[in-house]
CSV table of C-alpha atoms in Angstrom, one decimal:
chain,number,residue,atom,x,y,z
A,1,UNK,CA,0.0,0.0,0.0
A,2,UNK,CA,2.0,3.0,0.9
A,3,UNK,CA,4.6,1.5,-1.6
A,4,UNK,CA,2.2,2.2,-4.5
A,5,UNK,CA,1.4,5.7,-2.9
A,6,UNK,CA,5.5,6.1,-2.6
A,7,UNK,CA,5.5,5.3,-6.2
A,8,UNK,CA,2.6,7.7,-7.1
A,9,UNK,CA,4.4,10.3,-5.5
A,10,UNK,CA,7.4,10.0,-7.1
A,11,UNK,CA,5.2,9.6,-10.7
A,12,UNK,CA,3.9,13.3,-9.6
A,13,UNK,CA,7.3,14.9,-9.0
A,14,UNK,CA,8.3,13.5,-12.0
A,15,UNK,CA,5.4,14.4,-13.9
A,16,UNK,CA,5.6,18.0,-11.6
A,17,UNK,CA,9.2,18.3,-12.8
A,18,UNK,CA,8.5,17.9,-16.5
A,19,UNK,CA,6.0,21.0,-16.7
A,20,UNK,CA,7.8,22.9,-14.3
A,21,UNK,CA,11.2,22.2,-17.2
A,22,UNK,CA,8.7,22.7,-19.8
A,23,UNK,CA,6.9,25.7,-18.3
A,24,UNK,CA,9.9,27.4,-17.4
A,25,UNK,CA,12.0,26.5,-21.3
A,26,UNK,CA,12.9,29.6,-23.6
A,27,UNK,CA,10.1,30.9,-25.6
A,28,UNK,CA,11.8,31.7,-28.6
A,29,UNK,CA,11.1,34.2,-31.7
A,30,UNK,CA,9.6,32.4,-34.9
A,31,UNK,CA,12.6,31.8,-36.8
A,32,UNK,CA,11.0,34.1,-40.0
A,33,UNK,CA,10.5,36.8,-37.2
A,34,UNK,CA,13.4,39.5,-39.3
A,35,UNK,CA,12.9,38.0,-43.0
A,36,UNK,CA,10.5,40.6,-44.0
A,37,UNK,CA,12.7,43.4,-42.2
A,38,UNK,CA,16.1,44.6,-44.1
A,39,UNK,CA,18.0,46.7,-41.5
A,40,UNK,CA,19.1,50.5,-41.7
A,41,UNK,CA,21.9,51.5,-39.4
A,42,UNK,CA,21.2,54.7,-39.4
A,43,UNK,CA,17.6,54.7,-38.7
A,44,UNK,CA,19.2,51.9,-35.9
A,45,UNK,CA,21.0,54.8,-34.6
A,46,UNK,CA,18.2,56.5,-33.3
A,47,UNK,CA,16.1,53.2,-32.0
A,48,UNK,CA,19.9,52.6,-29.6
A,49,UNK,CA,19.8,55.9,-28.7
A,50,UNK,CA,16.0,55.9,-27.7
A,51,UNK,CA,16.9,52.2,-26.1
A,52,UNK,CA,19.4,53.7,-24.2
A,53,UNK,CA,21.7,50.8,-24.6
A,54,UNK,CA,24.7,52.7,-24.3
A,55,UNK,CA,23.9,54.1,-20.5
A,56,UNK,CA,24.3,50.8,-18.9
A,57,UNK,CA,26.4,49.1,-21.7
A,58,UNK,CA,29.6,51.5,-21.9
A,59,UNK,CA,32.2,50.9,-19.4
A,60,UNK,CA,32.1,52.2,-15.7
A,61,UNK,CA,32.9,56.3,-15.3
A,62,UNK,CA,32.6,56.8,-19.3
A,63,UNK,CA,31.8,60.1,-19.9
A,64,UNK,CA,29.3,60.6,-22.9
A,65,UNK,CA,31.5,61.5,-26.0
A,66,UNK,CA,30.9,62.2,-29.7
A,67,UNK,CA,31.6,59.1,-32.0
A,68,UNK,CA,30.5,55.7,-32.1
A,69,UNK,CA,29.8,54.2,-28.1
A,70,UNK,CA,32.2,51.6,-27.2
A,71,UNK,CA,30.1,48.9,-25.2
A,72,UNK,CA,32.7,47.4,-23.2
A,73,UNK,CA,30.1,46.4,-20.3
A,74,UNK,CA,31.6,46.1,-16.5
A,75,UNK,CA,28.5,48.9,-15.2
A,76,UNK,CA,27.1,47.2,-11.7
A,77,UNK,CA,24.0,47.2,-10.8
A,78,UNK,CA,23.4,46.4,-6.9
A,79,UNK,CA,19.8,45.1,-6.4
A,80,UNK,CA,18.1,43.2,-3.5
A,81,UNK,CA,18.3,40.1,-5.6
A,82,UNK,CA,22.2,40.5,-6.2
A,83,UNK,CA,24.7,42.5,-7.8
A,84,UNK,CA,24.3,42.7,-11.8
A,85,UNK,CA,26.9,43.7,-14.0
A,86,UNK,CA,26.5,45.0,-17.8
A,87,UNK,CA,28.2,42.8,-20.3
A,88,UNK,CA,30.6,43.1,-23.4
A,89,UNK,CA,27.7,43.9,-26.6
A,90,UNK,CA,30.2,45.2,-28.4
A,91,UNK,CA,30.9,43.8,-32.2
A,92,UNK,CA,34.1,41.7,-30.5
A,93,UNK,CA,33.5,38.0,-32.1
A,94,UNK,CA,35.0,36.4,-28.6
A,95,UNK,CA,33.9,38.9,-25.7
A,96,UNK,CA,31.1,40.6,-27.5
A,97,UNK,CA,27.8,40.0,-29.9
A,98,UNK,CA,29.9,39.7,-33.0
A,99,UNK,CA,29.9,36.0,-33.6
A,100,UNK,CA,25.8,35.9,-33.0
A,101,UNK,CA,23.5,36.3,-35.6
A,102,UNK,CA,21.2,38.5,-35.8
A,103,UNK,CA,18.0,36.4,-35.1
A,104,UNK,CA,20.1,35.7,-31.8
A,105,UNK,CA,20.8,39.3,-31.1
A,106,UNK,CA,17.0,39.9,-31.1
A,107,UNK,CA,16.1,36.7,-29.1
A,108,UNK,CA,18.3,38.6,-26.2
A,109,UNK,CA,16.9,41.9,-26.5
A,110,UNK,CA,13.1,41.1,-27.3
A,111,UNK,CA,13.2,37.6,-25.2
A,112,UNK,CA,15.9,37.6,-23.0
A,113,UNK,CA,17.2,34.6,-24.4
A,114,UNK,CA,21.4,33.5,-24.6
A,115,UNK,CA,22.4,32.3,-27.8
A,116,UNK,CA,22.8,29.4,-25.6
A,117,UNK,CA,19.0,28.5,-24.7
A,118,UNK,CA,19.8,30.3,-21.4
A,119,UNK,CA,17.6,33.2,-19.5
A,120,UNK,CA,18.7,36.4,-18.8
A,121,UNK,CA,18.3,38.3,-15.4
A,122,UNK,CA,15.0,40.9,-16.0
A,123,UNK,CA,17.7,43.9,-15.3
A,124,UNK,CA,18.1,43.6,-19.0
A,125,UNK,CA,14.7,45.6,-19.3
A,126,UNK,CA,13.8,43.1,-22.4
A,127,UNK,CA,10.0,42.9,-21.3
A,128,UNK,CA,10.2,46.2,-22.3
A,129,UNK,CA,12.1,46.2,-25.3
A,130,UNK,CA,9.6,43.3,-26.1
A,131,UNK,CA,6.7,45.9,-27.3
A,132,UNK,CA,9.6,47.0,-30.4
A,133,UNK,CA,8.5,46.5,-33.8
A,134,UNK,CA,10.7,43.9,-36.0
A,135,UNK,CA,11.5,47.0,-38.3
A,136,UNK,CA,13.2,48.9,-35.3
A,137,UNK,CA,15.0,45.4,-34.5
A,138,UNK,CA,16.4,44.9,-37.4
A,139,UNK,CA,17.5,48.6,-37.8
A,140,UNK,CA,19.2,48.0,-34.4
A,141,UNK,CA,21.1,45.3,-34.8
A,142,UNK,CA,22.5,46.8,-38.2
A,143,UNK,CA,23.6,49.3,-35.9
A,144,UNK,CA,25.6,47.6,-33.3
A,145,UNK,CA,27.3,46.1,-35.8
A,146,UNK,CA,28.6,49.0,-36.9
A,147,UNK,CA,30.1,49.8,-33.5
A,148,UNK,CA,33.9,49.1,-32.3
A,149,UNK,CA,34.8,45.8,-31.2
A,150,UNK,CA,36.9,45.6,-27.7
A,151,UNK,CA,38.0,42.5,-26.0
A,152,UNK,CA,37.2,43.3,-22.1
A,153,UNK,CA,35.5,40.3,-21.0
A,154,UNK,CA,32.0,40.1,-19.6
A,155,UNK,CA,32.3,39.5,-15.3
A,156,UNK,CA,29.3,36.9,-13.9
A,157,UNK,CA,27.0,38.5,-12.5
A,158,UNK,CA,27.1,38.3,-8.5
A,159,UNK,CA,23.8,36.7,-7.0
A,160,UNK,CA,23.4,34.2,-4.9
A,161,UNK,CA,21.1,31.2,-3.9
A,162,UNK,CA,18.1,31.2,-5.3
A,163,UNK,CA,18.1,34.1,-7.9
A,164,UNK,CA,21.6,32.7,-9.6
A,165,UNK,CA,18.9,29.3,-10.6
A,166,UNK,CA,18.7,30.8,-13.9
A,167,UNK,CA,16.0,28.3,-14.7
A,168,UNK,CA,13.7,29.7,-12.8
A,169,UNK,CA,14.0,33.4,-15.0
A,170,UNK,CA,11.6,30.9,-16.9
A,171,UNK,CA,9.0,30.9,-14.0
A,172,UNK,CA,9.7,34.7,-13.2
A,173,UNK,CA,8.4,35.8,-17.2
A,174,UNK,CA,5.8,33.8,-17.1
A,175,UNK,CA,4.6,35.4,-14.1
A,176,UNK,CA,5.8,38.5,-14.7
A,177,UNK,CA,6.6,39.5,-18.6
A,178,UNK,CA,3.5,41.1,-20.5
A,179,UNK,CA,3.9,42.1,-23.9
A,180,UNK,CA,0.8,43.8,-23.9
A,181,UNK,CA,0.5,48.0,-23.4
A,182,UNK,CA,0.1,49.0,-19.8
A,183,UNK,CA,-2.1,52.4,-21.4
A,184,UNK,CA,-4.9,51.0,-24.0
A,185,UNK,CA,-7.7,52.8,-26.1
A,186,UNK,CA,-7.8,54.9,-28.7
A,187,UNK,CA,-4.4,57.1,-28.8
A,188,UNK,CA,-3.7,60.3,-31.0
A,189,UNK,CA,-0.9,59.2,-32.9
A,190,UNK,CA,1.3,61.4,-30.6
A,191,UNK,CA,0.8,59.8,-27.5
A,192,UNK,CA,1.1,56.6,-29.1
A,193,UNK,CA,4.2,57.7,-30.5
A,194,UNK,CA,5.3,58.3,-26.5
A,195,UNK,CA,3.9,54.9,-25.3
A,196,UNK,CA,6.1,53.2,-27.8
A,197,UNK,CA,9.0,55.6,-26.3
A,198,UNK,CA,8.0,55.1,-22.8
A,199,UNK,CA,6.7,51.3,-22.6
A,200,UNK,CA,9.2,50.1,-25.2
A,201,UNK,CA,12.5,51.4,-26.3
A,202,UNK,CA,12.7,54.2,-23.3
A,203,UNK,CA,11.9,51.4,-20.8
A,204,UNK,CA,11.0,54.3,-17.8
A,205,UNK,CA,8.7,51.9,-16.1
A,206,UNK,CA,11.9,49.4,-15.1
A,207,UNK,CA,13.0,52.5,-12.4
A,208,UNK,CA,9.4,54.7,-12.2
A,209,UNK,CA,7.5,51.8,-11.8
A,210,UNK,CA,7.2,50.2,-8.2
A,211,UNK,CA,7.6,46.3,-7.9
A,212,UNK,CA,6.5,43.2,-6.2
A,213,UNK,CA,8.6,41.3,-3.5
A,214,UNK,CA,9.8,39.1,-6.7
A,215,UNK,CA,11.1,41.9,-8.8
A,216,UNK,CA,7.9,42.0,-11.4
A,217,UNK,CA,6.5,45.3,-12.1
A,218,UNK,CA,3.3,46.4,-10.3
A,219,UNK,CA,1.5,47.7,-13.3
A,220,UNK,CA,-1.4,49.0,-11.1
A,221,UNK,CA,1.1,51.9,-9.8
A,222,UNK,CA,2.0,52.3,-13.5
A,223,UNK,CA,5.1,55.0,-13.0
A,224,UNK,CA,4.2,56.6,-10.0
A,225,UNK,CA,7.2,55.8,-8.7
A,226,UNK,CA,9.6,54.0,-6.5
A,227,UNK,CA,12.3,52.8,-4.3
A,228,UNK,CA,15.7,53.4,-5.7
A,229,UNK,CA,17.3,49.2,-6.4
A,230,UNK,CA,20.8,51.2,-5.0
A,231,UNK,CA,19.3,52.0,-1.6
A,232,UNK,CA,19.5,55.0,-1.2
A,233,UNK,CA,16.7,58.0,-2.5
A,234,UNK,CA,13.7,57.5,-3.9
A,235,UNK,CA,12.9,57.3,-8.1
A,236,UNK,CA,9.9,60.1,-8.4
A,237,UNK,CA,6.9,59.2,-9.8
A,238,UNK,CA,6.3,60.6,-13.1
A,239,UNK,CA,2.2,60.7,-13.6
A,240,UNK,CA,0.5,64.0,-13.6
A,241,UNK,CA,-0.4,63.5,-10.0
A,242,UNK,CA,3.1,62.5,-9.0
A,243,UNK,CA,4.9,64.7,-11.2
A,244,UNK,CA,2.1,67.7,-11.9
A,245,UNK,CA,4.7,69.2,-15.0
A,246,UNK,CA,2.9,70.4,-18.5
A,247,UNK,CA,4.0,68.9,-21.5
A,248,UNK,CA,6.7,71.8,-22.7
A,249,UNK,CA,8.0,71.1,-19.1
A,250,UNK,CA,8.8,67.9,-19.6
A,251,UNK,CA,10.0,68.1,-23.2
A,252,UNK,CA,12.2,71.1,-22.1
A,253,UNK,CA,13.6,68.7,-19.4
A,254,UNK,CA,14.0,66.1,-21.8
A,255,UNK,CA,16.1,68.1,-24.4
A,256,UNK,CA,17.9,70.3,-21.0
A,257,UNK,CA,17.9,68.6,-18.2
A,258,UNK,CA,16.5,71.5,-16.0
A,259,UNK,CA,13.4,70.6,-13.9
A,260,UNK,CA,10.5,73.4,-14.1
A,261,UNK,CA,12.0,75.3,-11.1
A,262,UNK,CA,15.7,75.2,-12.5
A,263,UNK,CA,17.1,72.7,-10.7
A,264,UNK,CA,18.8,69.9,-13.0
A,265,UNK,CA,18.3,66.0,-13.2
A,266,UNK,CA,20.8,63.8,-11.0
A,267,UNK,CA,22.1,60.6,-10.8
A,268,UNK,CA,20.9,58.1,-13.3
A,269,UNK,CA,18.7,60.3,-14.9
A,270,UNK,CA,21.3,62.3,-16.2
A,271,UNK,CA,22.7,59.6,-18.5
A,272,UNK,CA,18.7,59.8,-19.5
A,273,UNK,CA,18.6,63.3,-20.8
A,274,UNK,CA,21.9,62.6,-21.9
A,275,UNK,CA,20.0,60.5,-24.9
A,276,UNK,CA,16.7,62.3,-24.5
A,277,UNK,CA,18.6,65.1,-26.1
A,278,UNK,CA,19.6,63.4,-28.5
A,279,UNK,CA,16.1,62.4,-29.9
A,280,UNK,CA,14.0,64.2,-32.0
A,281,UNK,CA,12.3,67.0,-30.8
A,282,UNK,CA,8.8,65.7,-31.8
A,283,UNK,CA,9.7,62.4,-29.8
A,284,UNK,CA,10.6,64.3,-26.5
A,285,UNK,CA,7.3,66.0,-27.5
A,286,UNK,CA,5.7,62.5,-27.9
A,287,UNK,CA,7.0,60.8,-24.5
A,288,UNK,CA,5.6,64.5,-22.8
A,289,UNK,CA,1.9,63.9,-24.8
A,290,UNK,CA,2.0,60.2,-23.3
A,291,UNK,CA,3.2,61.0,-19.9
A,292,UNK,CA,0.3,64.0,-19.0
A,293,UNK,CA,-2.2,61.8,-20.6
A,294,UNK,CA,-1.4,59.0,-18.0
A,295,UNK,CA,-3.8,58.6,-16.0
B,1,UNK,CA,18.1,101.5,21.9
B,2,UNK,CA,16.1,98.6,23.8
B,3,UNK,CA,14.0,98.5,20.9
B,4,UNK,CA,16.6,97.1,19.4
B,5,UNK,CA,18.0,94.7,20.9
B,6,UNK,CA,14.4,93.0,21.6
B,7,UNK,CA,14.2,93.0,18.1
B,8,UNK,CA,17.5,91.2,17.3
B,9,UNK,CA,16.5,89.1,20.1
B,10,UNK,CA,12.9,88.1,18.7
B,11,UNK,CA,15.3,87.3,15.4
B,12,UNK,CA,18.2,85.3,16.8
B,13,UNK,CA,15.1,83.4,18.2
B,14,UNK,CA,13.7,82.8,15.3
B,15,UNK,CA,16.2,81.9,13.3
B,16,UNK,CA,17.6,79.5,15.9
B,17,UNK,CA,14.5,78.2,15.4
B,18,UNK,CA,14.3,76.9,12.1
B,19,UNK,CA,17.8,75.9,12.2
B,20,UNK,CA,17.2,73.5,14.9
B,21,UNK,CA,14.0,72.2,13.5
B,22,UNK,CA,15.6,71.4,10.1
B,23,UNK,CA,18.9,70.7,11.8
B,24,UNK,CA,19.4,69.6,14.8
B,25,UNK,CA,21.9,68.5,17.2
B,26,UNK,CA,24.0,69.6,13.6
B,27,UNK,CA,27.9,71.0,14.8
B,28,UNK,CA,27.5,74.4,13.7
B,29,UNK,CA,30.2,75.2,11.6
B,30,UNK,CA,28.7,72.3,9.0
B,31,UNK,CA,25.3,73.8,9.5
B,32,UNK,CA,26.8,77.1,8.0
B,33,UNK,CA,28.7,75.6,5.1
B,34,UNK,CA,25.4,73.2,3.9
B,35,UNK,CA,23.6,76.6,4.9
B,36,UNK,CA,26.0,78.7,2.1
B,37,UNK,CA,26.3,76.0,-0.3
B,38,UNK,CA,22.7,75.7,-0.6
B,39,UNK,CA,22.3,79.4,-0.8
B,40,UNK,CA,24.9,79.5,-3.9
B,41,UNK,CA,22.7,76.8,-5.4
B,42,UNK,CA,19.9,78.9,-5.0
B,43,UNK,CA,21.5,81.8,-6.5
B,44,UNK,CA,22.1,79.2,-9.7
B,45,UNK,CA,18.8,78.7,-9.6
B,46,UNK,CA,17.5,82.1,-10.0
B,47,UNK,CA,19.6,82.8,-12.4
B,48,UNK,CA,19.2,80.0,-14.5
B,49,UNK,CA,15.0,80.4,-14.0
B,50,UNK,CA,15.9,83.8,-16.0
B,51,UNK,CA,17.6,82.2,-18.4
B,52,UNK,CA,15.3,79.5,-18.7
B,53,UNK,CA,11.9,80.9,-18.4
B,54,UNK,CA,12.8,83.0,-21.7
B,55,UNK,CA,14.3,79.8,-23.5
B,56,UNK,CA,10.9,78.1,-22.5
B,57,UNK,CA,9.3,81.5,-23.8
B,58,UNK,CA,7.6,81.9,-20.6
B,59,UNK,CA,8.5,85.2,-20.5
B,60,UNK,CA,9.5,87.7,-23.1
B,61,UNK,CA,13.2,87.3,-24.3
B,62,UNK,CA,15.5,90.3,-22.7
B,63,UNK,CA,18.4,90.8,-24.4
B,64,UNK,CA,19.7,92.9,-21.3
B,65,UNK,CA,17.9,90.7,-18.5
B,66,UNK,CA,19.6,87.5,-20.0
B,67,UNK,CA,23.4,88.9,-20.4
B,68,UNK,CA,22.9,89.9,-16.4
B,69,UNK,CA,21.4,86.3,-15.2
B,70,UNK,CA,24.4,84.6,-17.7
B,71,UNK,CA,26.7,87.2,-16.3
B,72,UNK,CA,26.1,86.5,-12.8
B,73,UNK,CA,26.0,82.5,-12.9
B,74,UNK,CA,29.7,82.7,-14.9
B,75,UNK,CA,30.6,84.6,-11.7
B,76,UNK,CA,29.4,82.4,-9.6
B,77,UNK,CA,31.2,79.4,-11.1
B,78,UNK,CA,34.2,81.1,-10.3
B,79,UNK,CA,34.1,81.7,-6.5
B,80,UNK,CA,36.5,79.8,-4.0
B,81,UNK,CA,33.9,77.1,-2.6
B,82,UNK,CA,36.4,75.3,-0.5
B,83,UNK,CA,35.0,76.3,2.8
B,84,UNK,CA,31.5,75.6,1.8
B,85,UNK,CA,32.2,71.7,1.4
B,86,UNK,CA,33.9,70.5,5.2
B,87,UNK,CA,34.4,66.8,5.3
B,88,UNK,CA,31.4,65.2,7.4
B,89,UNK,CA,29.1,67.5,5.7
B,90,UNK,CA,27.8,64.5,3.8
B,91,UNK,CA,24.1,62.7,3.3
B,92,UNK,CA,24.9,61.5,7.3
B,93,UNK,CA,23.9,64.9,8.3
B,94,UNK,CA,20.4,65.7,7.8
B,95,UNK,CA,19.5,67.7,5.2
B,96,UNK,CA,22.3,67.3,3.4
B,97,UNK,CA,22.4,65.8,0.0
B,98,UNK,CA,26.1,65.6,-0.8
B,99,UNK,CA,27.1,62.2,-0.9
B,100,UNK,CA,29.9,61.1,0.5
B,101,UNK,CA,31.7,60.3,-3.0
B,102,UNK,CA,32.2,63.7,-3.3
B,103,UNK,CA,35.4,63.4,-0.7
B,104,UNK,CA,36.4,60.4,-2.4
B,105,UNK,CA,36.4,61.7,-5.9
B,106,UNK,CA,38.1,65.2,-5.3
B,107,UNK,CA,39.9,65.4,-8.2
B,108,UNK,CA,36.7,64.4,-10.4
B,109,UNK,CA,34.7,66.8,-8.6
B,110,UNK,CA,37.3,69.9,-9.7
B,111,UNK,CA,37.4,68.5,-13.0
B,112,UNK,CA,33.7,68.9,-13.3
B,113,UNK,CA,33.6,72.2,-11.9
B,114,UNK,CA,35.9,73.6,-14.4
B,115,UNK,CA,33.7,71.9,-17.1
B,116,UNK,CA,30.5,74.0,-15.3
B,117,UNK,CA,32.7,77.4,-15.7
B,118,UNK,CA,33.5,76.7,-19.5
B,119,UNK,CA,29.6,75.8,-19.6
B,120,UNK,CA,28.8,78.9,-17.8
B,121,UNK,CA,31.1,81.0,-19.7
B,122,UNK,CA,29.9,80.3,-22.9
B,123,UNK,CA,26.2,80.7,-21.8
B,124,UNK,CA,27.5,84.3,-21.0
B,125,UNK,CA,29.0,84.5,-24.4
B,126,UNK,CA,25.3,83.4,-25.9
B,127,UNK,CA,22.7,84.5,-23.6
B,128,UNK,CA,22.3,88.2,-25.4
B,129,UNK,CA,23.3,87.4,-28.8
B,130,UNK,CA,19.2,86.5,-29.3
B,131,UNK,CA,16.9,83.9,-28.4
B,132,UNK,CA,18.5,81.2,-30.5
B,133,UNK,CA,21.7,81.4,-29.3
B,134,UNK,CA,20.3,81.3,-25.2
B,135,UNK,CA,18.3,78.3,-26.3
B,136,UNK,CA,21.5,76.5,-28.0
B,137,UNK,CA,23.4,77.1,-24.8
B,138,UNK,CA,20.9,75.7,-22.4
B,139,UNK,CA,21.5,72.3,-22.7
B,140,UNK,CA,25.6,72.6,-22.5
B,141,UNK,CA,24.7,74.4,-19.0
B,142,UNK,CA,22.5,71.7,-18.0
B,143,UNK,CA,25.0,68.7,-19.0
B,144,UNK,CA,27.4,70.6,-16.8
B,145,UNK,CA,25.1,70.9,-13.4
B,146,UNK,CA,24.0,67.2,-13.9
B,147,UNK,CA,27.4,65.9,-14.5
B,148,UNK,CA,28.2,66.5,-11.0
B,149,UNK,CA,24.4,65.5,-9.6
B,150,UNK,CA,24.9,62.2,-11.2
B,151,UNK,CA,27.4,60.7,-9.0
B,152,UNK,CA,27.2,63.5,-6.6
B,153,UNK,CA,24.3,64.1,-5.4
B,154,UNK,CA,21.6,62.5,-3.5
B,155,UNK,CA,18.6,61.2,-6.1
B,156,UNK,CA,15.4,62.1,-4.2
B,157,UNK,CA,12.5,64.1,-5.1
């Protein structure tokens, strides 16, 4: 008798294990997801810029400088879960992206999947960049590759027991990565313009945007803010009842980086503005639109 | 003559008072130096809000207005601050939102400043040449106060 339950049992944990491995594998892009799309590296320019890949991809104490970004990687990032650090993306076939193809590059950024079938750690903000369109993808990607190769090697990242179980990232998207538009309805084309800058490429909510005791993102305090991940401060909240700024105001702040009353962004923000001013006016206009339409 | 020391009184008062409500049990000589430091911040400010309440075309463009405001932030870029910054004036003090890198990182922090007087100096250079030209230099004046608030300054709003 309780040998046949024992064996049940261990039928269930078996069975148990087999959807939790199955649950939890790499949802991949259909492999035609970039055949219709020819990139543009200029165009690809402005989608990185918008991304804001370089902020957290250049190396440690790089000052912003003219000329193509070297993304050397070595930025930490000290969370509750652990202590990320940004790797090597740059074109280097050994340390960097430049022996991946490009379906691969985009299985990273829009899935958070290793060329290797493994999960990446959500500081990557790919549930964000998820939302891009192929187009913007591909014009990416024929970007980066035009960017300088440099042979620093990526460091692990340093996180402990449980969080360094990257196996269970597959549990934690499941949960917690939604493709879907946090603002819905009918948009004027500008403020749908500044979702796809905010929710997508800009990825704002991944600081703005308080989250759960698991690290997903509380979507029912859409951007009104939250603790700073480093400890100390607090991120402000950027709705019109947080914030309270009209549009020019934030589009000035955007392009400047002087707040209404003249003082002047500070700490991570500032490598923000330093690709907000970059963009296009119409676009800092666009994320403005989106962000005093919020509700 | 009574008058008036009752009145100077009635002020030390009150301006002990707000001191030890926003800071207290605070040594005083670090009081004073967060206390002037923040007033030379302020005096950025105002400045600046001249500057950049015309580039936001809040208020009428001044040729004469702007070249003052410019003239007086390049100015103020260039005053000895040494005294306003004593060690232990950090974020452990309240009120304070210097963080403690800043002692760490002297050299960087110089570096930085000398970037803000090149900033400030050619806002003075653009501010009255027209509306344009104030507008062009806002954002090199801005990169140069954030640079320092990045690593420098304590993120909380």
């Amino acid at each position: 008798m309780w040998l046949a339950r024992l064996k049940w049992g261990a039928a269930l944990v078996v069975a148990g294990g087999a959807v939790g491995w199955w649950l939890t594998a790499p949802d991949l892009l259909p492999d035609d997801y970039l055949t219709a799309h020819s990139g543009d590296a200029a165009a690809g320019e402005s989608v990185f810029i918008a991304a804001g890949c370089a902020s957290c991809h250049t190396a440690p104490g790089a000052e912003y400088v003219e000329g193509p970004p070297v993304l050397a990687g070595g930025q930490r990032f000290e969370t509750a879960f652990g202590t990320f650090i940004a790797p090597n993306i740059s074109t280097d076939p050994d340390h960097g992206i430049g022996g991946w193809s490009d379906q691969q590059l985009v299985n990273a950024i829009q899935r958070g999947i290793s060329p290797g079938g493994a999960h990446y750690y959500p500081a990557f903000p790919y549930t964000a960049y998820a939302r891009a369109t192929a187009q913007d993808m591909a014009d990416l990607v024929a970007y980066m590759r035009t960017l300088p190769a440099e042979a620093t090697p990526s460091r692990p990242h340093e996180v402990g027991f449980p969080f360094n179980i990257r196996r269970s990232l597959g549990g934690w998207k499941m949960l917690f990565a939604d493709e879907d538009w946090v603002v819905t309805g009918d948009l004027d084309p500008r403020v749908e313009r500044g979702r796809y800058l905010v929710e997508a490429l800009g990825h704002c909510g991944e600081c703005h945007t308080p989250r759960n005791a698991l690290g997903g993102l509380d979507r029912g305090n859409w951007l009104t803010g939250a603790e700073n991940p480093d400890g100390e401060g607090r991120i402000p909240g950027i709705t019109p009842a947080e914030l309270g700024w009209s549009a020019p105001d934030i589009a000035a702040y955007l392009e400047s980086g002087f707040t209404p009353d003249f003082d002047t962004a500070g700490g991570s923000m500032v490598a923000v503005i330093e690709n907000t001013s970059r963009l296009p006016e119409e676009d800092r206009a666009a994320i403005a639109a989106y962000l005093t339409a919020l509700p | 003559m009574k008058r008036l020391a009752t009145a100077l009184t009635v002020l030390s008062v009150a301006g002990f008072g707000t001191t030890a409500l926003a800071q207290d049990d605070v040594d005083p000589a670090i009081a004073a130096a967060m206390k002037a430091r923040q007033a030379h911040m302020q005096l950025y400010a105002h400045n600046i809000g001249v500057l950049g309440g015309m580039a936001r075309e809040r208020i009428p463009y001044d040729a004469d207005a702007a070249q003052a405001a410019a003239s007086n932030i390049a100015a103020l870029t260039t005053l000895n601050q040494s005294t306003y910054w004593p060690e232990g004036s950090d974020t452990s003090v309240e009120g304070s939102k210097a963080l403690p890198a800043i002692w760490e990182n002297l050299d960087d922090v110089m570096s930085k400043s000398e970037d803000l007087v090149m900033a400030a100096a050619a806002m003075e250079d653009a501010a009255g040449q027209g509306l344009g030209a104030l507008q062009g230099a806002m954002g090199g004046l801005g990169g140069a106060c954030g640079a320092c608030h990045e690593d420098y300054r304590l993120s909380d709003d």
